[in-house]
Amino acid sequence: MASYILFRTFGYLYYNDRVGEYMKIGEWHYPEDLLYDDHHQWLKREGNTITIGLSDYGQYTRGDILYLSLPELGTQVKAGEAVGSLETGKWVGRFYAPQTGRICDVNAEVLKNSRLINQDPYGHGWLFTIKTDSSERQKLMTVEQLKVWLELELEREKACDV
């Protein structure tokens, strides 16, 4: 489980070194200024560049991340295709390109220390960036839309545990 430094001052929640408004869904925190997809990835759009990482819930459900494979710089990616993978003691999974474009940055620090994803998913644990010419926003959710979707997912999981 991740260890976080979380405190509230003047209506802002400080999450390690990242400041901003957060929504709490279940036990997990979600910055309100990010977009989310149904692979539990977050996206931050800055012009034509999109930074991608794993959400708080995403890192929690996967457990301690032991190994990570990310796309190489310059790789052309297509929305929805697998672009990397991660392994934990109990799980092997993939990362997906949320939009079509070219990989323009990869987090070298997270490749050296994959546990940064667990420790700081919205800060030092980011994964890669994509430069895109597309304005597509298919299957991306605001934090309010994510709340509705994730609460339904959690209810389904709970019903399966019975």
JSON list of C-alpha atoms in Angstrom, two decimals:
[
{"chain": "A", "resi": 1, "resn": "MET", "atom": "CA", "xyz": [0.00, 0.00, 0.00]},
{"chain": "A", "resi": 2, "resn": "ALA", "atom": "CA", "xyz": [1.24, 3.49, -0.79]},
{"chain": "A", "resi": 3, "resn": "SER", "atom": "CA", "xyz": [2.41, 5.93, 1.82]},
{"chain": "A", "resi": 4, "resn": "TYR", "atom": "CA", "xyz": [1.27, 9.48, 1.27]},
{"chain": "A", "resi": 5, "resn": "ILE", "atom": "CA", "xyz": [1.77, 12.81, 2.90]},
{"chain": "A", "resi": 6, "resn": "LEU", "atom": "CA", "xyz": [-1.73, 14.23, 2.89]},
{"chain": "A", "resi": 7, "resn": "PHE", "atom": "CA", "xyz": [-2.89, 17.41, 4.59]},
{"chain": "A", "resi": 8, "resn": "ARG", "atom": "CA", "xyz": [-5.47, 20.12, 3.94]},
{"chain": "A", "resi": 9, "resn": "THR", "atom": "CA", "xyz": [-4.84, 23.86, 4.08]},
{"chain": "A", "resi": 10, "resn": "PHE", "atom": "CA", "xyz": [-7.18, 26.63, 2.91]},
{"chain": "A", "resi": 11, "resn": "GLY", "atom": "CA", "xyz": [-9.34, 24.18, 0.94]},
{"chain": "A", "resi": 12, "resn": "TYR", "atom": "CA", "xyz": [-6.45, 22.52, -0.91]},
{"chain": "A", "resi": 13, "resn": "LEU", "atom": "CA", "xyz": [-5.22, 19.01, -0.40]},
{"chain": "A", "resi": 14, "resn": "TYR", "atom": "CA", "xyz": [-1.46, 18.58, -0.59]},
{"chain": "A", "resi": 15, "resn": "TYR", "atom": "CA", "xyz": [-0.51, 15.17, -1.96]},
{"chain": "A", "resi": 16, "resn": "ASN", "atom": "CA", "xyz": [3.24, 14.80, -1.56]},
{"chain": "A", "resi": 17, "resn": "ASP", "atom": "CA", "xyz": [4.49, 17.85, -3.52]},
{"chain": "A", "resi": 18, "resn": "ARG", "atom": "CA", "xyz": [1.35, 18.30, -5.67]},
{"chain": "A", "resi": 19, "resn": "VAL", "atom": "CA", "xyz": [-1.23, 20.86, -4.63]},
{"chain": "A", "resi": 20, "resn": "GLY", "atom": "CA", "xyz": [-4.81, 21.09, -5.84]},
{"chain": "A", "resi": 21, "resn": "GLU", "atom": "CA", "xyz": [-8.40, 20.10, -5.23]},
{"chain": "A", "resi": 22, "resn": "TYR", "atom": "CA", "xyz": [-9.00, 16.38, -4.77]},
{"chain": "A", "resi": 23, "resn": "MET", "atom": "CA", "xyz": [-12.13, 14.27, -4.75]},
{"chain": "A", "resi": 24, "resn": "LYS", "atom": "CA", "xyz": [-12.20, 11.27, -2.45]},
{"chain": "A", "resi": 25, "resn": "ILE", "atom": "CA", "xyz": [-13.87, 8.20, -3.96]},
{"chain": "A", "resi": 26, "resn": "GLY", "atom": "CA", "xyz": [-13.91, 5.28, -1.55]},
{"chain": "A", "resi": 27, "resn": "GLU", "atom": "CA", "xyz": [-10.50, 5.27, 0.09]},
{"chain": "A", "resi": 28, "resn": "TRP", "atom": "CA", "xyz": [-8.74, 6.87, -2.87]},
{"chain": "A", "resi": 29, "resn": "HIS", "atom": "CA", "xyz": [-7.96, 10.44, -3.89]},
{"chain": "A", "resi": 30, "resn": "TYR", "atom": "CA", "xyz": [-8.37, 11.89, -7.37]},
{"chain": "A", "resi": 31, "resn": "PRO", "atom": "CA", "xyz": [-7.10, 15.34, -8.44]},
{"chain": "A", "resi": 32, "resn": "GLU", "atom": "CA", "xyz": [-9.98, 17.31, -9.93]},
{"chain": "A", "resi": 33, "resn": "ASP", "atom": "CA", "xyz": [-7.84, 18.87, -12.68]},
{"chain": "A", "resi": 34, "resn": "LEU", "atom": "CA", "xyz": [-7.03, 15.54, -14.38]},
{"chain": "A", "resi": 35, "resn": "LEU", "atom": "CA", "xyz": [-8.93, 13.31, -16.79]},
{"chain": "A", "resi": 36, "resn": "TYR", "atom": "CA", "xyz": [-9.28, 9.55, -16.26]},
{"chain": "A", "resi": 37, "resn": "ASP", "atom": "CA", "xyz": [-9.84, 6.44, -18.37]},
{"chain": "A", "resi": 38, "resn": "ASP", "atom": "CA", "xyz": [-11.34, 3.02, -17.69]},
{"chain": "A", "resi": 39, "resn": "HIS", "atom": "CA", "xyz": [-7.85, 1.47, -17.30]},
{"chain": "A", "resi": 40, "resn": "HIS", "atom": "CA", "xyz": [-7.40, 3.46, -14.05]},
{"chain": "A", "resi": 41, "resn": "GLN", "atom": "CA", "xyz": [-4.96, 5.81, -15.73]},
{"chain": "A", "resi": 42, "resn": "TRP", "atom": "CA", "xyz": [-4.92, 9.59, -15.27]},
{"chain": "A", "resi": 43, "resn": "LEU", "atom": "CA", "xyz": [-4.17, 12.13, -17.98]},
{"chain": "A", "resi": 44, "resn": "LYS", "atom": "CA", "xyz": [-3.02, 15.71, -17.81]},
{"chain": "A", "resi": 45, "resn": "ARG", "atom": "CA", "xyz": [-3.38, 17.66, -21.04]},
{"chain": "A", "resi": 46, "resn": "GLU", "atom": "CA", "xyz": [-1.11, 20.65, -21.65]},
{"chain": "A", "resi": 47, "resn": "GLY", "atom": "CA", "xyz": [-1.64, 21.87, -25.20]},
{"chain": "A", "resi": 48, "resn": "ASN", "atom": "CA", "xyz": [-0.77, 18.96, -27.52]},
{"chain": "A", "resi": 49, "resn": "THR", "atom": "CA", "xyz": [1.08, 17.04, -24.79]},
{"chain": "A", "resi": 50, "resn": "ILE", "atom": "CA", "xyz": [-0.58, 14.51, -22.50]},
{"chain": "A", "resi": 51, "resn": "THR", "atom": "CA", "xyz": [1.10, 13.11, -19.39]},
{"chain": "A", "resi": 52, "resn": "ILE", "atom": "CA", "xyz": [-0.14, 9.68, -18.31]},
{"chain": "A", "resi": 53, "resn": "GLY", "atom": "CA", "xyz": [0.07, 7.88, -14.97]},
{"chain": "A", "resi": 54, "resn": "LEU", "atom": "CA", "xyz": [-1.71, 5.25, -12.91]},
{"chain": "A", "resi": 55, "resn": "SER", "atom": "CA", "xyz": [-4.45, 6.48, -10.55]},
{"chain": "A", "resi": 56, "resn": "ASP", "atom": "CA", "xyz": [-4.42, 6.02, -6.79]},
{"chain": "A", "resi": 57, "resn": "TYR", "atom": "CA", "xyz": [-6.96, 3.19, -7.05]},
{"chain": "A", "resi": 58, "resn": "GLY", "atom": "CA", "xyz": [-5.06, 1.68, -9.98]},
{"chain": "A", "resi": 59, "resn": "GLN", "atom": "CA", "xyz": [-1.81, 1.44, -8.05]},
{"chain": "A", "resi": 60, "resn": "TYR", "atom": "CA", "xyz": [-3.62, 0.19, -4.94]},
{"chain": "A", "resi": 61, "resn": "THR", "atom": "CA", "xyz": [-5.38, -2.70, -6.70]},
{"chain": "A", "resi": 62, "resn": "ARG", "atom": "CA", "xyz": [-2.20, -3.83, -8.42]},
{"chain": "A", "resi": 63, "resn": "GLY", "atom": "CA", "xyz": [-0.10, -3.89, -5.26]},
{"chain": "A", "resi": 64, "resn": "ASP", "atom": "CA", "xyz": [3.62, -3.17, -4.99]},
{"chain": "A", "resi": 65, "resn": "ILE", "atom": "CA", "xyz": [4.91, -2.66, -8.51]},
{"chain": "A", "resi": 66, "resn": "LEU", "atom": "CA", "xyz": [8.12, -4.63, -8.98]},
{"chain": "A", "resi": 67, "resn": "TYR", "atom": "CA", "xyz": [8.84, -4.33, -12.70]},
{"chain": "A", "resi": 68, "resn": "LEU", "atom": "CA", "xyz": [7.88, -1.82, -15.36]},
{"chain": "A", "resi": 69, "resn": "SER", "atom": "CA", "xyz": [8.21, -1.64, -19.14]},
{"chain": "A", "resi": 70, "resn": "LEU", "atom": "CA", "xyz": [7.41, 1.65, -20.90]},
{"chain": "A", "resi": 71, "resn": "PRO", "atom": "CA", "xyz": [7.42, 2.65, -24.59]},
{"chain": "A", "resi": 72, "resn": "GLU", "atom": "CA", "xyz": [10.59, 4.11, -26.13]},
{"chain": "A", "resi": 73, "resn": "LEU", "atom": "CA", "xyz": [10.90, 7.78, -27.06]},
{"chain": "A", "resi": 74, "resn": "GLY", "atom": "CA", "xyz": [9.60, 8.50, -30.54]},
{"chain": "A", "resi": 75, "resn": "THR", "atom": "CA", "xyz": [7.31, 5.46, -30.67]},
{"chain": "A", "resi": 76, "resn": "GLN", "atom": "CA", "xyz": [4.08, 6.10, -32.58]},
{"chain": "A", "resi": 77, "resn": "VAL", "atom": "CA", "xyz": [1.10, 4.88, -30.52]},
{"chain": "A", "resi": 78, "resn": "LYS", "atom": "CA", "xyz": [-2.54, 4.40, -31.36]},
{"chain": "A", "resi": 79, "resn": "ALA", "atom": "CA", "xyz": [-5.42, 5.11, -28.97]},
{"chain": "A", "resi": 80, "resn": "GLY", "atom": "CA", "xyz": [-6.39, 1.96, -27.10]},
{"chain": "A", "resi": 81, "resn": "GLU", "atom": "CA", "xyz": [-3.28, -0.09, -27.88]},
{"chain": "A", "resi": 82, "resn": "ALA", "atom": "CA", "xyz": [-1.00, -1.55, -25.20]},
{"chain": "A", "resi": 83, "resn": "VAL", "atom": "CA", "xyz": [2.21, 0.48, -24.87]},
{"chain": "A", "resi": 84, "resn": "GLY", "atom": "CA", "xyz": [3.82, -0.96, -21.75]},
{"chain": "A", "resi": 85, "resn": "SER", "atom": "CA", "xyz": [3.46, -3.41, -18.91]},
{"chain": "A", "resi": 86, "resn": "LEU", "atom": "CA", "xyz": [3.92, -3.78, -15.19]},
{"chain": "A", "resi": 87, "resn": "GLU", "atom": "CA", "xyz": [4.35, -6.68, -12.82]},
{"chain": "A", "resi": 88, "resn": "THR", "atom": "CA", "xyz": [3.59, -7.09, -9.15]},
{"chain": "A", "resi": 89, "resn": "GLY", "atom": "CA", "xyz": [3.93, -10.14, -6.94]},
{"chain": "A", "resi": 90, "resn": "LYS", "atom": "CA", "xyz": [0.38, -11.17, -7.85]},
{"chain": "A", "resi": 91, "resn": "TRP", "atom": "CA", "xyz": [-0.43, -9.56, -11.17]},
{"chain": "A", "resi": 92, "resn": "VAL", "atom": "CA", "xyz": [0.88, -8.75, -14.68]},
{"chain": "A", "resi": 93, "resn": "GLY", "atom": "CA", "xyz": [-0.87, -6.02, -16.62]},
{"chain": "A", "resi": 94, "resn": "ARG", "atom": "CA", "xyz": [-0.54, -3.42, -19.35]},
{"chain": "A", "resi": 95, "resn": "PHE", "atom": "CA", "xyz": [-0.61, 0.32, -19.88]},
{"chain": "A", "resi": 96, "resn": "TYR", "atom": "CA", "xyz": [-2.62, 1.68, -22.78]},
{"chain": "A", "resi": 97, "resn": "ALA", "atom": "CA", "xyz": [-2.29, 4.73, -24.99]},
{"chain": "A", "resi": 98, "resn": "PRO", "atom": "CA", "xyz": [-5.33, 6.88, -24.24]},
{"chain": "A", "resi": 99, "resn": "GLN", "atom": "CA", "xyz": [-4.81, 8.86, -27.46]},
{"chain": "A", "resi": 100, "resn": "THR", "atom": "CA", "xyz": [-2.99, 8.53, -30.77]},
{"chain": "A", "resi": 101, "resn": "GLY", "atom": "CA", "xyz": [0.37, 10.27, -31.01]},
{"chain": "A", "resi": 102, "resn": "ARG", "atom": "CA", "xyz": [4.11, 9.98, -30.46]},
{"chain": "A", "resi": 103, "resn": "ILE", "atom": "CA", "xyz": [5.88, 9.21, -27.16]},
{"chain": "A", "resi": 104, "resn": "CYS", "atom": "CA", "xyz": [7.81, 12.37, -26.36]},
{"chain": "A", "resi": 105, "resn": "ASP", "atom": "CA", "xyz": [8.97, 11.64, -22.80]},
{"chain": "A", "resi": 106, "resn": "VAL", "atom": "CA", "xyz": [9.38, 8.64, -20.52]},
{"chain": "A", "resi": 107, "resn": "ASN", "atom": "CA", "xyz": [9.89, 8.89, -16.75]},
{"chain": "A", "resi": 108, "resn": "ALA", "atom": "CA", "xyz": [13.42, 7.50, -16.28]},
{"chain": "A", "resi": 109, "resn": "GLU", "atom": "CA", "xyz": [13.09, 7.74, -12.49]},
{"chain": "A", "resi": 110, "resn": "VAL", "atom": "CA", "xyz": [10.10, 5.40, -12.40]},
{"chain": "A", "resi": 111, "resn": "LEU", "atom": "CA", "xyz": [12.01, 2.90, -14.59]},
{"chain": "A", "resi": 112, "resn": "LYS", "atom": "CA", "xyz": [14.79, 2.88, -11.95]},
{"chain": "A", "resi": 113, "resn": "ASN", "atom": "CA", "xyz": [12.35, 2.77, -9.02]},
{"chain": "A", "resi": 114, "resn": "SER", "atom": "CA", "xyz": [8.93, 1.42, -10.04]},
{"chain": "A", "resi": 115, "resn": "ARG", "atom": "CA", "xyz": [7.61, 1.84, -6.49]},
{"chain": "A", "resi": 116, "resn": "LEU", "atom": "CA", "xyz": [7.35, 5.58, -7.14]},
{"chain": "A", "resi": 117, "resn": "ILE", "atom": "CA", "xyz": [4.05, 4.69, -8.82]},
{"chain": "A", "resi": 118, "resn": "ASN", "atom": "CA", "xyz": [2.78, 3.33, -5.47]},
{"chain": "A", "resi": 119, "resn": "GLN", "atom": "CA", "xyz": [4.33, 6.11, -3.40]},
{"chain": "A", "resi": 120, "resn": "ASP", "atom": "CA", "xyz": [3.38, 9.13, -5.51]},
{"chain": "A", "resi": 121, "resn": "PRO", "atom": "CA", "xyz": [1.04, 8.20, -8.41]},
{"chain": "A", "resi": 122, "resn": "TYR", "atom": "CA", "xyz": [0.10, 11.80, -9.27]},
{"chain": "A", "resi": 123, "resn": "GLY", "atom": "CA", "xyz": [3.58, 13.27, -8.86]},
{"chain": "A", "resi": 124, "resn": "HIS", "atom": "CA", "xyz": [6.92, 11.50, -9.27]},
{"chain": "A", "resi": 125, "resn": "GLY", "atom": "CA", "xyz": [5.13, 8.30, -10.37]},
{"chain": "A", "resi": 126, "resn": "TRP", "atom": "CA", "xyz": [3.99, 9.58, -13.79]},
{"chain": "A", "resi": 127, "resn": "LEU", "atom": "CA", "xyz": [4.76, 7.18, -16.65]},
{"chain": "A", "resi": 128, "resn": "PHE", "atom": "CA", "xyz": [5.12, 8.81, -20.08]},
{"chain": "A", "resi": 129, "resn": "THR", "atom": "CA", "xyz": [3.92, 11.68, -22.25]},
{"chain": "A", "resi": 130, "resn": "ILE", "atom": "CA", "xyz": [2.33, 11.63, -25.69]},
{"chain": "A", "resi": 131, "resn": "LYS", "atom": "CA", "xyz": [2.41, 14.45, -28.21]},
{"chain": "A", "resi": 132, "resn": "THR", "atom": "CA", "xyz": [-0.81, 14.36, -30.17]},
{"chain": "A", "resi": 133, "resn": "ASP", "atom": "CA", "xyz": [-2.42, 16.35, -32.96]},
{"chain": "A", "resi": 134, "resn": "SER", "atom": "CA", "xyz": [-5.77, 14.87, -32.06]},
{"chain": "A", "resi": 135, "resn": "SER", "atom": "CA", "xyz": [-8.37, 16.47, -29.83]},
{"chain": "A", "resi": 136, "resn": "GLU", "atom": "CA", "xyz": [-10.09, 13.10, -29.30]},
{"chain": "A", "resi": 137, "resn": "ARG", "atom": "CA", "xyz": [-11.36, 12.59, -25.80]},
{"chain": "A", "resi": 138, "resn": "GLN", "atom": "CA", "xyz": [-13.04, 9.24, -26.27]},
{"chain": "A", "resi": 139, "resn": "LYS", "atom": "CA", "xyz": [-13.61, 7.30, -23.09]},
{"chain": "A", "resi": 140, "resn": "LEU", "atom": "CA", "xyz": [-12.01, 10.00, -20.92]},
{"chain": "A", "resi": 141, "resn": "MET", "atom": "CA", "xyz": [-13.79, 11.03, -17.74]},
{"chain": "A", "resi": 142, "resn": "THR", "atom": "CA", "xyz": [-13.75, 14.08, -15.53]},
{"chain": "A", "resi": 143, "resn": "VAL", "atom": "CA", "xyz": [-13.43, 13.34, -11.82]},
{"chain": "A", "resi": 144, "resn": "GLU", "atom": "CA", "xyz": [-17.22, 13.70, -11.44]},
{"chain": "A", "resi": 145, "resn": "GLN", "atom": "CA", "xyz": [-17.84, 11.15, -14.21]},
{"chain": "A", "resi": 146, "resn": "LEU", "atom": "CA", "xyz": [-15.15, 8.89, -12.74]},
{"chain": "A", "resi": 147, "resn": "LYS", "atom": "CA", "xyz": [-16.90, 8.96, -9.37]},
{"chain": "A", "resi": 148, "resn": "VAL", "atom": "CA", "xyz": [-20.13, 7.58, -10.88]},
{"chain": "A", "resi": 149, "resn": "TRP", "atom": "CA", "xyz": [-18.27, 4.95, -12.93]},
{"chain": "A", "resi": 150, "resn": "LEU", "atom": "CA", "xyz": [-15.95, 3.84, -10.11]},
{"chain": "A", "resi": 151, "resn": "GLU", "atom": "CA", "xyz": [-18.75, 3.58, -7.55]},
{"chain": "A", "resi": 152, "resn": "LEU", "atom": "CA", "xyz": [-20.58, 1.21, -9.96]},
{"chain": "A", "resi": 153, "resn": "GLU", "atom": "CA", "xyz": [-17.36, -0.80, -10.43]},
{"chain": "A", "resi": 154, "resn": "LEU", "atom": "CA", "xyz": [-16.84, -1.05, -6.66]},
{"chain": "A", "resi": 155, "resn": "GLU", "atom": "CA", "xyz": [-20.46, -2.20, -6.20]},
{"chain": "A", "resi": 156, "resn": "ARG", "atom": "CA", "xyz": [-19.93, -4.91, -8.84]},
{"chain": "A", "resi": 157, "resn": "GLU", "atom": "CA", "xyz": [-16.74, -6.07, -7.11]},
{"chain": "A", "resi": 158, "resn": "LYS", "atom": "CA", "xyz": [-18.52, -6.13, -3.77]},
{"chain": "A", "resi": 159, "resn": "ALA", "atom": "CA", "xyz": [-21.37, -8.23, -5.25]},
{"chain": "A", "resi": 160, "resn": "CYS", "atom": "CA", "xyz": [-18.83, -10.72, -6.63]},
{"chain": "A", "resi": 161, "resn": "ASP", "atom": "CA", "xyz": [-17.19, -11.10, -3.20]},
{"chain": "A", "resi": 162, "resn": "VAL", "atom": "CA", "xyz": [-20.46, -12.35, -1.64]}
]
